[in-house]
PDB file of C-alpha atoms and ligand atoms in Angstrom:
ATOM      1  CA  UNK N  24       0.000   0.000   0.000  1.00  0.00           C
ATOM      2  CA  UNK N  25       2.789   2.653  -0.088  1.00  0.00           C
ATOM      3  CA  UNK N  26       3.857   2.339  -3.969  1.00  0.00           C
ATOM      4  CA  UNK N  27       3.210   5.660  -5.198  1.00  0.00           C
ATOM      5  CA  UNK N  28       0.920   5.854  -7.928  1.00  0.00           C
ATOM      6  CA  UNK N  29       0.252   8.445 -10.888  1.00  0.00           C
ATOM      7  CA  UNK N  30      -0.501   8.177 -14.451  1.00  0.00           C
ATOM      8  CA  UNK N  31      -1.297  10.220 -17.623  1.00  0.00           C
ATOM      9  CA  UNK N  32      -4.981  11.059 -18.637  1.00  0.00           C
ATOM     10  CA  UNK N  33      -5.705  11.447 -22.029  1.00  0.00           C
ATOM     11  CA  UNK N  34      -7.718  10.683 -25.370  1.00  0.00           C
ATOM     12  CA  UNK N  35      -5.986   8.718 -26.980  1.00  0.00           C
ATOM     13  CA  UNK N  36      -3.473   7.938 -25.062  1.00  0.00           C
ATOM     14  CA  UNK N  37      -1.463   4.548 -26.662  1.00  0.00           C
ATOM     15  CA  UNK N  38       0.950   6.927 -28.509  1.00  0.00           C
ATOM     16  CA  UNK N  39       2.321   8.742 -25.172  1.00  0.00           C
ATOM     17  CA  UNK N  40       5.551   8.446 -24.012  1.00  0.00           C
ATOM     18  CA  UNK N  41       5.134   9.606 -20.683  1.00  0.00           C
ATOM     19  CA  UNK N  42       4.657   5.712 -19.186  1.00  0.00           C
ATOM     20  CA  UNK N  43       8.002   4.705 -20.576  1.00  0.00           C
ATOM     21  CA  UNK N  44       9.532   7.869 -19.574  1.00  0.00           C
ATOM     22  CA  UNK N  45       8.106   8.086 -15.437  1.00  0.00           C
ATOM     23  CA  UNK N  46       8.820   3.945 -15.713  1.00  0.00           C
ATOM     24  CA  UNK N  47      12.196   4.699 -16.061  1.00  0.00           C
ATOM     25  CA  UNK N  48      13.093   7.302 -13.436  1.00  0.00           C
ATOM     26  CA  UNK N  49      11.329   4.894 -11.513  1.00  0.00           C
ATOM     27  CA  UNK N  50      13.375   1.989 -11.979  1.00  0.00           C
ATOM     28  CA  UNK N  51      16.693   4.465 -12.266  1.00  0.00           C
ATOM     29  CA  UNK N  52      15.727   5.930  -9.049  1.00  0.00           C
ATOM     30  CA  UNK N  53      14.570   2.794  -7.077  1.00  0.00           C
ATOM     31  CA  UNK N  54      10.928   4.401  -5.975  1.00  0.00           C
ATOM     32  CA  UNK N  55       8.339   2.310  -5.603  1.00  0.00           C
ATOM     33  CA  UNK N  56       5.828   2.847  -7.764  1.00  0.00           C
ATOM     34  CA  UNK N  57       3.868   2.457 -10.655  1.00  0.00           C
ATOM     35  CA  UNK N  58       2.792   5.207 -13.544  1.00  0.00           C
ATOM     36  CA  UNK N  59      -0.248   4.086 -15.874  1.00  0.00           C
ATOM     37  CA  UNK N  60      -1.541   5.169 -19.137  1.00  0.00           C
ATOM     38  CA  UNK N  61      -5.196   6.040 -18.545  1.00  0.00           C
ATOM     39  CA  UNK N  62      -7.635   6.314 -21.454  1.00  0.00           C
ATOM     40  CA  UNK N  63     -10.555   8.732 -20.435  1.00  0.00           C
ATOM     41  CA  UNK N  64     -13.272  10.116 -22.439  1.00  0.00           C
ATOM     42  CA  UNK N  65     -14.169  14.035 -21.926  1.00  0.00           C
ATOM     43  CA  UNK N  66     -17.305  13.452 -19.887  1.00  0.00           C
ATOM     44  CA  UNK N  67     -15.388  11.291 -17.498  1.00  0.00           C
ATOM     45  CA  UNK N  68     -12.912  13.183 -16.852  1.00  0.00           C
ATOM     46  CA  UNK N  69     -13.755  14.743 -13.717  1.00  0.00           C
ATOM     47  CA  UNK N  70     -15.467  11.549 -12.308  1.00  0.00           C
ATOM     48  CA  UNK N  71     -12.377   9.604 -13.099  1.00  0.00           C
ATOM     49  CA  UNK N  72     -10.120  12.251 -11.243  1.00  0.00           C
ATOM     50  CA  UNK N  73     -11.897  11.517  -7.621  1.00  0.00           C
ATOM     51  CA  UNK N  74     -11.616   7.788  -8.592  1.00  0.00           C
ATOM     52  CA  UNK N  75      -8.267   8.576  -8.836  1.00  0.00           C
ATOM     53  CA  UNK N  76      -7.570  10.210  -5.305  1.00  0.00           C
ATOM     54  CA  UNK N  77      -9.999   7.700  -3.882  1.00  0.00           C
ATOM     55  CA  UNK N  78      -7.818   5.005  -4.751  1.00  0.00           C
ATOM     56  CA  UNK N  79      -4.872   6.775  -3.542  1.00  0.00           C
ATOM     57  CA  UNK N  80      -2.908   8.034  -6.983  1.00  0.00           C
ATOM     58  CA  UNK N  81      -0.428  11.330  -5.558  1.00  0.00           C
ATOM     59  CA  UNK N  82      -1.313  12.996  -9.037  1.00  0.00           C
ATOM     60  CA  UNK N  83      -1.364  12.550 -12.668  1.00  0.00           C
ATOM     61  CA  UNK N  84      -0.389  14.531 -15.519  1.00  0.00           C
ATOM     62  CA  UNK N  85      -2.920  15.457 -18.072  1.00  0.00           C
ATOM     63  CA  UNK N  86      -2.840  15.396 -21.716  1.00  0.00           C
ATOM     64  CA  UNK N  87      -5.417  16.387 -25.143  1.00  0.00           C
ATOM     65  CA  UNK N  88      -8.141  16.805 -24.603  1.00  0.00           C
ATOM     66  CA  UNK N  89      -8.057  17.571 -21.245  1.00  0.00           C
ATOM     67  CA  UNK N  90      -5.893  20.661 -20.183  1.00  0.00           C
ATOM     68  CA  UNK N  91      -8.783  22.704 -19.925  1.00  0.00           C
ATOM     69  CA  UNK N  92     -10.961  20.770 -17.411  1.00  0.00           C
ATOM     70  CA  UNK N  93      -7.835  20.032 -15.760  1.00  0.00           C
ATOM     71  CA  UNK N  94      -6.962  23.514 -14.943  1.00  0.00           C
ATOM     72  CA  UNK N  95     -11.215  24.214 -14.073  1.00  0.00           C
ATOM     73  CA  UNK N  96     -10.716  21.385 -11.728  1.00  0.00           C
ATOM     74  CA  UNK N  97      -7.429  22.340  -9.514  1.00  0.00           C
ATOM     75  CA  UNK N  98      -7.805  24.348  -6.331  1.00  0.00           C
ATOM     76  CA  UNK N  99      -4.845  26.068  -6.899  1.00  0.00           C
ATOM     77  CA  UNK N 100      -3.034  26.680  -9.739  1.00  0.00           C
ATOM     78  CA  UNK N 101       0.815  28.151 -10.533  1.00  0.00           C
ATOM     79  CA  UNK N 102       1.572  31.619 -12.527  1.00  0.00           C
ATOM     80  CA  UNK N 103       2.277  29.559 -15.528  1.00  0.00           C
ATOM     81  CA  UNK N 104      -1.450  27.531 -15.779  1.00  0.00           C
ATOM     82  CA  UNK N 105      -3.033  30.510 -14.342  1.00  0.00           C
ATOM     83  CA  UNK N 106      -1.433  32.211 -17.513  1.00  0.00           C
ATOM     84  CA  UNK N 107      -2.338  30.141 -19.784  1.00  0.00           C
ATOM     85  CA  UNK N 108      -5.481  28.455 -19.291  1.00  0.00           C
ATOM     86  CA  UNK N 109      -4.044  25.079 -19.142  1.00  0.00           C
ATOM     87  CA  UNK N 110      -2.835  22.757 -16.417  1.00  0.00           C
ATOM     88  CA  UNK N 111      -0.741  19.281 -17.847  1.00  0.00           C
ATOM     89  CA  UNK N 112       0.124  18.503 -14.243  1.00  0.00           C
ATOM     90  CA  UNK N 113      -2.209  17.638 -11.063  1.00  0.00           C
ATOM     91  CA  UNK N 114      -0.467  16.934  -7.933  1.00  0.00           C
ATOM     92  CA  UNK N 115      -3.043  15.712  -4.733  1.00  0.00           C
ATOM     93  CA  UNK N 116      -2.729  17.106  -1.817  1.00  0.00           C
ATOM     94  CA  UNK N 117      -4.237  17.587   1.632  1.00  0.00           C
ATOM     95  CA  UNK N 118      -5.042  21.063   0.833  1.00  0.00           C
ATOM     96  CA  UNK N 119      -6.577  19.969  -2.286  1.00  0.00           C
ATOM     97  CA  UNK N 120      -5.652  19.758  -6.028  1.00  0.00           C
ATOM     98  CA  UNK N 121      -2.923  22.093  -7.351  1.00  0.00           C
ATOM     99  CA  UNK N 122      -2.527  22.351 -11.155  1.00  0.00           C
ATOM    100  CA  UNK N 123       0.333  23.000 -12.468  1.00  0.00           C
ATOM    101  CA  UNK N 124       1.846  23.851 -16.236  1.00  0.00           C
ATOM    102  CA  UNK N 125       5.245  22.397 -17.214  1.00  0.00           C
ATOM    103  CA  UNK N 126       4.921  22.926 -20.805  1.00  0.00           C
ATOM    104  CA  UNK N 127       5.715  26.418 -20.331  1.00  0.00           C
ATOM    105  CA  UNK N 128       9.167  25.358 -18.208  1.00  0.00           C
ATOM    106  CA  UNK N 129       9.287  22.511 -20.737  1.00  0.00           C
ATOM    107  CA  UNK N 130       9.859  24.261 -23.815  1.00  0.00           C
ATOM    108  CA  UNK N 131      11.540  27.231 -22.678  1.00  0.00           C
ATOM    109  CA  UNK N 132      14.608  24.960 -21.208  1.00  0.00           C
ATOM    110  CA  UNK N 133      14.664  22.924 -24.267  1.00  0.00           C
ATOM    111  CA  UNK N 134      15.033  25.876 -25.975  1.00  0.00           C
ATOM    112  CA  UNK N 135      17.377  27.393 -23.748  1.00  0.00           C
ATOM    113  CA  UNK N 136      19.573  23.752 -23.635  1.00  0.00           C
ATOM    114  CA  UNK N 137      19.293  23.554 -27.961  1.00  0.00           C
ATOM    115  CA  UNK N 138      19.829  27.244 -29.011  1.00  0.00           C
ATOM    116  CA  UNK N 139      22.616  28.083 -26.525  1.00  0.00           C
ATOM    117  CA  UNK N 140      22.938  31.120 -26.253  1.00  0.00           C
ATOM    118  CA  UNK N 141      18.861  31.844 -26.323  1.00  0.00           C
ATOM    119  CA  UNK N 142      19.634  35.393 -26.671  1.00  0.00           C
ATOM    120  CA  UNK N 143      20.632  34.654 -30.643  1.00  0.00           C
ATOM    121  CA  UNK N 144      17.676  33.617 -31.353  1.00  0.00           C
ATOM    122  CA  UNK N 145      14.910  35.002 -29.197  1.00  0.00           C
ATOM    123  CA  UNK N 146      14.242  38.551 -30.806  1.00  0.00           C
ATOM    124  CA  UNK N 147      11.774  38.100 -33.521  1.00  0.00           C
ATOM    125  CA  UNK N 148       9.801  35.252 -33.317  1.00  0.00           C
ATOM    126  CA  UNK N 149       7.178  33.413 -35.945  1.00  0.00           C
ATOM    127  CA  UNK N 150       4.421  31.331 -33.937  1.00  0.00           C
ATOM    128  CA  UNK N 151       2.588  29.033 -36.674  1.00  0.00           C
ATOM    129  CA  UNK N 152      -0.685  28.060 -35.055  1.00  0.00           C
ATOM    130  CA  UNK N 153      -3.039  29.475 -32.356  1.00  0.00           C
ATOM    131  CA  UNK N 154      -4.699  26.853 -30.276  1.00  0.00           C
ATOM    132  CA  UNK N 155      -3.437  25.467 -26.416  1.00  0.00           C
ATOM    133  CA  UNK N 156       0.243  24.633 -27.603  1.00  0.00           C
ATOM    134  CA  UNK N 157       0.562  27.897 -28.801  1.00  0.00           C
ATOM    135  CA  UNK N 158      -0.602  29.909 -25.980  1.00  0.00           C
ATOM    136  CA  UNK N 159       1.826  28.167 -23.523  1.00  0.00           C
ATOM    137  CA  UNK N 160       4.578  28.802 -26.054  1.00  0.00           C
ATOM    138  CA  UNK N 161       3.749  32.225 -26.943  1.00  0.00           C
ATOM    139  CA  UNK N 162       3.883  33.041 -23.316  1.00  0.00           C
ATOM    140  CA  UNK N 163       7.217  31.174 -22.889  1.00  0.00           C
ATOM    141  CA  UNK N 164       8.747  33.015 -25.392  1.00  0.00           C
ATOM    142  CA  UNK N 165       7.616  36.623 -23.753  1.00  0.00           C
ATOM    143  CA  UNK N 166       9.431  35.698 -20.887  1.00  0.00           C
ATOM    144  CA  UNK N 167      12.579  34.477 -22.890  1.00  0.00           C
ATOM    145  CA  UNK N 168      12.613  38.319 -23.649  1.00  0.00           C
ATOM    146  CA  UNK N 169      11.191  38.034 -27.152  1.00  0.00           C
ATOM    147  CA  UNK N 170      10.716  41.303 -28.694  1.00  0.00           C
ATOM    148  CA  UNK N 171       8.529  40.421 -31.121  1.00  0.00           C
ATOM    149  CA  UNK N 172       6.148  38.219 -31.978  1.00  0.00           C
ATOM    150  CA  UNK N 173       4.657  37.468 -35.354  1.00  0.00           C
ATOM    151  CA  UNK N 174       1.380  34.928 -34.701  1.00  0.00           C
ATOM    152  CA  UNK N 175      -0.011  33.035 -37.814  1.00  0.00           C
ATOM    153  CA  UNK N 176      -2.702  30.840 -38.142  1.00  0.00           C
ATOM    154  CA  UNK N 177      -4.808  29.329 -40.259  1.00  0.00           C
ATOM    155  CA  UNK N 178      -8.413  30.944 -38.425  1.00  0.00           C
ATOM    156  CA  UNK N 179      -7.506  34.516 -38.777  1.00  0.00           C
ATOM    157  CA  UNK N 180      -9.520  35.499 -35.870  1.00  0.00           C
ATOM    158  CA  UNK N 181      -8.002  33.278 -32.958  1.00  0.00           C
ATOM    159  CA  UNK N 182      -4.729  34.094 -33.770  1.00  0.00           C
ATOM    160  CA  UNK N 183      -6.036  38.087 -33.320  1.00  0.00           C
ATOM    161  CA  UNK N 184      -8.045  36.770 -29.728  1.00  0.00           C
ATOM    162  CA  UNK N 185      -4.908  34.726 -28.780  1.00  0.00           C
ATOM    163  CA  UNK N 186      -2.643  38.051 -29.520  1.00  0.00           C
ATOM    164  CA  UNK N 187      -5.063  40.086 -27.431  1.00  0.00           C
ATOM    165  CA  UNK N 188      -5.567  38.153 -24.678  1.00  0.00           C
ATOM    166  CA  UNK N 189      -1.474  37.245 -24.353  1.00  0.00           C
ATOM    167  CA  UNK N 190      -0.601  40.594 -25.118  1.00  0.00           C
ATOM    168  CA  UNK N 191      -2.359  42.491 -21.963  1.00  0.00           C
ATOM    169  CA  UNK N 192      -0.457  39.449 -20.093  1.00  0.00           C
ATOM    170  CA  UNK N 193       2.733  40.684 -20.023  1.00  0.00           C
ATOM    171  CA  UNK N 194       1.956  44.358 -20.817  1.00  0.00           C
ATOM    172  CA  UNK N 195       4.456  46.186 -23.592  1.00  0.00           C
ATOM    173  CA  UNK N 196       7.167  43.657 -22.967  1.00  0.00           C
ATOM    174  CA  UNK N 197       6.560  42.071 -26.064  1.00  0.00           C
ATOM    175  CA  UNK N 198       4.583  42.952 -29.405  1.00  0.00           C
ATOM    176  CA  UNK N 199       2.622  40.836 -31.292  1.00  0.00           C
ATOM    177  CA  UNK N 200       1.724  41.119 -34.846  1.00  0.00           C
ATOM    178  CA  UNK N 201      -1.337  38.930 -36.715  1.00  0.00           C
ATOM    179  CA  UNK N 202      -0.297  37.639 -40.261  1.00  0.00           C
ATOM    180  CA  UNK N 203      -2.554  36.047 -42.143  1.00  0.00           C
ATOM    181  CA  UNK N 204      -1.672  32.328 -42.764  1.00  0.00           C
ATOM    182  CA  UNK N 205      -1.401  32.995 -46.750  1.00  0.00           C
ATOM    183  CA  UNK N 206       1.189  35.582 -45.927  1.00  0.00           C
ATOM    184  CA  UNK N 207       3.488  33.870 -43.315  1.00  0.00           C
ATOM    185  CA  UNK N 208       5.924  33.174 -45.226  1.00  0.00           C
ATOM    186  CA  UNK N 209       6.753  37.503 -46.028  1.00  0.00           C
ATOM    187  CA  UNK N 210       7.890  37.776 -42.655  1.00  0.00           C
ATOM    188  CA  UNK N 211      10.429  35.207 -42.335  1.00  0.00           C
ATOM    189  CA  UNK N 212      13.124  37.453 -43.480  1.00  0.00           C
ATOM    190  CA  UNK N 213      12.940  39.398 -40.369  1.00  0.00           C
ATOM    191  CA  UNK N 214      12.328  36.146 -38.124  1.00  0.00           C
ATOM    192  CA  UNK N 215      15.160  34.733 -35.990  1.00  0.00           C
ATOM    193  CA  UNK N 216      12.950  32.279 -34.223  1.00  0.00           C
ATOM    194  CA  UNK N 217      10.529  29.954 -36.183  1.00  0.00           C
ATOM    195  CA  UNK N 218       8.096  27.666 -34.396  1.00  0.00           C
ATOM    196  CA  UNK N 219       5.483  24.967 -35.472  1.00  0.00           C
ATOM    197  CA  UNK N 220       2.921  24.417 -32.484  1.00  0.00           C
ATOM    198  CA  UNK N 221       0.116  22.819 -35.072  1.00  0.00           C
ATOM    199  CA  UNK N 222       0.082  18.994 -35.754  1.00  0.00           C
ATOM    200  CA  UNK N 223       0.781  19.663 -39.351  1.00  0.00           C
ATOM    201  CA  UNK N 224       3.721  17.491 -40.130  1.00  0.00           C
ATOM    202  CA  UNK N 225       3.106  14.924 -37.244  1.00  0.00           C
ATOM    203  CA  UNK N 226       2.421  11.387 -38.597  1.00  0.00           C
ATOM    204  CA  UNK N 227      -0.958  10.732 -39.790  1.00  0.00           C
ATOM    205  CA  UNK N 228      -1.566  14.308 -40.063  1.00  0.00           C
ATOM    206  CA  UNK N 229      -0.605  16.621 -43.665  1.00  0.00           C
ATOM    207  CA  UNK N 230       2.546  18.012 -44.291  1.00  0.00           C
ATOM    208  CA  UNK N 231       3.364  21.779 -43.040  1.00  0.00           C
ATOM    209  CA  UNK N 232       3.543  23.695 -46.052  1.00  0.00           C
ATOM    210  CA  UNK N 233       6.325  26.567 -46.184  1.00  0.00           C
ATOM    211  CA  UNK N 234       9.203  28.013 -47.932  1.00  0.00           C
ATOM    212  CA  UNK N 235      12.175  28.610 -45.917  1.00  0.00           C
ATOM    213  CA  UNK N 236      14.128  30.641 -48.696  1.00  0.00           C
ATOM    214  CA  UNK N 237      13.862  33.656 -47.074  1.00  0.00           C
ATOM    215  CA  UNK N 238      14.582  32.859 -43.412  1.00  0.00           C
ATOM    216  CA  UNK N 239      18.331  33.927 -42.699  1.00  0.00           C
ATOM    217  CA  UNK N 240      20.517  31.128 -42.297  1.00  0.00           C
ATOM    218  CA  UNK N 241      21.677  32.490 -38.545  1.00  0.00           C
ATOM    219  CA  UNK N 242      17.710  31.539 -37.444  1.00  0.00           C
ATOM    220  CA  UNK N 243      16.925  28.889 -35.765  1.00  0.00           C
ATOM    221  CA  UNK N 244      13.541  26.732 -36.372  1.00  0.00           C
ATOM    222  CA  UNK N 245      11.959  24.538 -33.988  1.00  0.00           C
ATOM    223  CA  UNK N 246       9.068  21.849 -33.902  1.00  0.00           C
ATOM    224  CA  UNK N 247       6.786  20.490 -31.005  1.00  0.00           C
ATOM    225  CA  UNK N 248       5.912  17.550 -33.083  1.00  0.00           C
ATOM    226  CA  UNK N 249       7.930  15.039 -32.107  1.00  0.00           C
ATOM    227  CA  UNK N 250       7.043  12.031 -34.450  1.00  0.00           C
ATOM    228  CA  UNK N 251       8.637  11.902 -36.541  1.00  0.00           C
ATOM    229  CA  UNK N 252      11.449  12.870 -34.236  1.00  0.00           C
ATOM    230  CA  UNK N 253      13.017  15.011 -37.835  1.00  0.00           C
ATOM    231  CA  UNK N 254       9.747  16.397 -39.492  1.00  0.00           C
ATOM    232  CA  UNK N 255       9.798  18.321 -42.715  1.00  0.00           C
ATOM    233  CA  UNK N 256      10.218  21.217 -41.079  1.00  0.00           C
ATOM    234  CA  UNK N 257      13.167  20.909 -39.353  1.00  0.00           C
ATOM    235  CA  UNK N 258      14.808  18.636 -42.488  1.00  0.00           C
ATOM    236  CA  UNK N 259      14.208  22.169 -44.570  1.00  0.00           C
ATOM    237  CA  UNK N 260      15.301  24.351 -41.869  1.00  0.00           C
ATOM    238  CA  UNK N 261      18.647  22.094 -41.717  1.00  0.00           C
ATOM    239  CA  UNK N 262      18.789  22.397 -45.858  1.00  0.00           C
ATOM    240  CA  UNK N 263      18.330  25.938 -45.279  1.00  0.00           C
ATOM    241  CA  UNK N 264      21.701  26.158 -42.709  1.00  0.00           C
ATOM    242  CA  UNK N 265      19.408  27.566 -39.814  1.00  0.00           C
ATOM    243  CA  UNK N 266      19.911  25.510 -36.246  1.00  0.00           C
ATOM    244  CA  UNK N 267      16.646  23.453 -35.470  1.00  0.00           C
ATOM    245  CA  UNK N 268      15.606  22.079 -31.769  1.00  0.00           C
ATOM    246  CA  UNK N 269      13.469  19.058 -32.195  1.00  0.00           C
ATOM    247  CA  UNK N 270       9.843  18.664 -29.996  1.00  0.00           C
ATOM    248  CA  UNK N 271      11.374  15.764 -27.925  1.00  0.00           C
ATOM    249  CA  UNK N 272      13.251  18.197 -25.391  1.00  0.00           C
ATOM    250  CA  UNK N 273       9.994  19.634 -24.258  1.00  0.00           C
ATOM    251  CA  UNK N 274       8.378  16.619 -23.558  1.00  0.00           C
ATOM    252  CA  UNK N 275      11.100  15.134 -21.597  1.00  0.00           C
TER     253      UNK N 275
HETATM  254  P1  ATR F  26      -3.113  22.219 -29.492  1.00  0.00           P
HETATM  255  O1  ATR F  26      -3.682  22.288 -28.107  1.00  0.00           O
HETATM  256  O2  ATR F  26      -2.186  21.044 -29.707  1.00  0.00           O
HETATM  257  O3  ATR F  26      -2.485  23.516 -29.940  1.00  0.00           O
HETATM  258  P2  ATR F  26      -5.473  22.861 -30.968  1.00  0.00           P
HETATM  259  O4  ATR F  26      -5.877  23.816 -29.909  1.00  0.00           O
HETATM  260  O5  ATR F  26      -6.512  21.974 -31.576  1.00  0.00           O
HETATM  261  O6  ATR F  26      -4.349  21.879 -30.451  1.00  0.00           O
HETATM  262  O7  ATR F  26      -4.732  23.705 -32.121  1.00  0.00           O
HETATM  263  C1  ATR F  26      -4.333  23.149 -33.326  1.00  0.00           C
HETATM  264  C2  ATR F  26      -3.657  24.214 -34.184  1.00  0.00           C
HETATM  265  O8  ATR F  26      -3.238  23.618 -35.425  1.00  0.00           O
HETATM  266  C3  ATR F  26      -4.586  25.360 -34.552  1.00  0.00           C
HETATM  267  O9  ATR F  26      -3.829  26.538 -34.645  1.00  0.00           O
HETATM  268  C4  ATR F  26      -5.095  24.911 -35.932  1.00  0.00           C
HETATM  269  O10 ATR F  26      -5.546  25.965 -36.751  1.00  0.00           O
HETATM  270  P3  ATR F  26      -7.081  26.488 -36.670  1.00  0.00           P
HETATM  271  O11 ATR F  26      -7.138  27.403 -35.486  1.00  0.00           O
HETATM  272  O12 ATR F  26      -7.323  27.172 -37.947  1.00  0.00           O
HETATM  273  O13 ATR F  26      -7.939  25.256 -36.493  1.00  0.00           O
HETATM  274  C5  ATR F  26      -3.859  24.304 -36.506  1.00  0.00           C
HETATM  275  N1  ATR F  26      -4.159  23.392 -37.613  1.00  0.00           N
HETATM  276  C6  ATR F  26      -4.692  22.157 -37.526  1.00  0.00           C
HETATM  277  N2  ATR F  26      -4.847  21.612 -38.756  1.00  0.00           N
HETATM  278  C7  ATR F  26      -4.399  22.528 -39.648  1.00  0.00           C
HETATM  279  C8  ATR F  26      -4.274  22.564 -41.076  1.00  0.00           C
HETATM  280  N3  ATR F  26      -4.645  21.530 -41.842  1.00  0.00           N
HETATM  281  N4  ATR F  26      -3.747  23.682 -41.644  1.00  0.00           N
HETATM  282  C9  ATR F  26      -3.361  24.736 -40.892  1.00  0.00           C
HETATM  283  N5  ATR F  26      -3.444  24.763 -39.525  1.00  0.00           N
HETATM  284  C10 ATR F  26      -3.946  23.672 -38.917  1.00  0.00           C
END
């Protein structure tokens, strides 16, 4: 009865790597304990989260579709969730449920570990993509010290709502312009940051679409898909001379 228990919630879940990765810490650390996948529909969610306490789990961390309930569901909640609307991390506590987001951390130290030094890279930065990923990145990057911040997605208008709402986050630190998704690629000569948070390019899914011809070779590009590990992306970013970070680093 004292194996420590915790899993990862999601739908689907059979393609995470979070089992294997927690499995081994595990084992490298000698803890006792166990870390499931758990495959949970949307309407269960919150149902299967007292289950989950009930039985004794010390938290869980909390994947698509779910980051949203998540963060509605957590007591108390650090800068970074509170920030961004999303919470990948629930830890149980006496107090109660605190939600926490480590994709924020995540990809900011990947970054910072990849693109050494950050400062080279962080000025102006192309976001491809508005939707949950992006809003943890796009706040990751303001605090990198980005100056600014070109946003692109395919829905005009929640790239515009995602720039408003970020924007009055962190006050004039950072600007961030709206370019249509038809015109991304007339930006990229002043971009020294370029960064895929879609699923365009992940297996299964259709190829991101985008000329790198104008990007300066001293940019760097970077992908949060991480299967394939080398997406199209970063294979033309590497043709193109510019460093690439892959979307494995931010997981781990
Ligand atoms: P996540 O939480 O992983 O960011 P999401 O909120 O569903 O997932 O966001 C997916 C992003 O990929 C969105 O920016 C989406 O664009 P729309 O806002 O227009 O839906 C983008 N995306 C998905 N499929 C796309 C496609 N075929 N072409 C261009 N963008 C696409």
């Amino acid at each position: 009865g004292r194996a420590l228990l915790a899993g990862v919630i999601g739908d689907p879940i059979a393609h995470s790597l979070s089992p294997a990765i927690h499995e081994y810490w595990l084992k490298s650390y000698s803890i006792d304990g166990s870390y499931v996948p758990l495959h949970v529909k949307g309407p269960r969610f919150a149902d299967t989260i007292e289950e989950l306490r009930s039985l004794g789990f010390r938290g869980c961390n909390v994947t698509l579709p779910h980051k949203e309930r998540a963060f509605a569901l957590a007591d108390w909640r650090d800068p970074a969730a509170e920030a961004t609307g999303a919470v990948n991390t629930l830890v149980f506590s006496e107090e109660g449920i605190k939600g926490y987001n480590t994709d924020v951390f995540g990809f900011s130290e990947n970054l910072k570990a990849t693109l050494d030094p950050i400062d080279n890279y962080i000025d102006s930065c192309l976001v491809l993509g508005a939707g949950g990923a992006a809003r943890g990145i796009i706040y990751a990057l303001q605090l990198l010290g980005a100056r600014q911040i070109f946003l692109s997605n395919r829905t005009h208008e929640k790239a515009l709502k995602l720039a408003h709402e970020l924007q009055s986050l962190e006050g004039d630190a950072s600007s961030i312009s709206c370019v249509p998704w038809e015109e991304k690629e007339t930006v990229l000569k002043s971009v020294s940051l370029l960064i895929n948070t879609t699923q365009l390019g992940m297996v299964g899914q259709p190829p991101l679409e985008i000329s790198l011809n104008s990007l300066p070779k001293t940019a760097a590009v970077t992908d949060i898909v991480y299967k394939p590990l080398k997406t199209g992306l970063l294979e033309a970013g590497e043709v193109r001379g510019a460093r690439v970070a892959d979307g494995l680093g931010m997981l781990l």
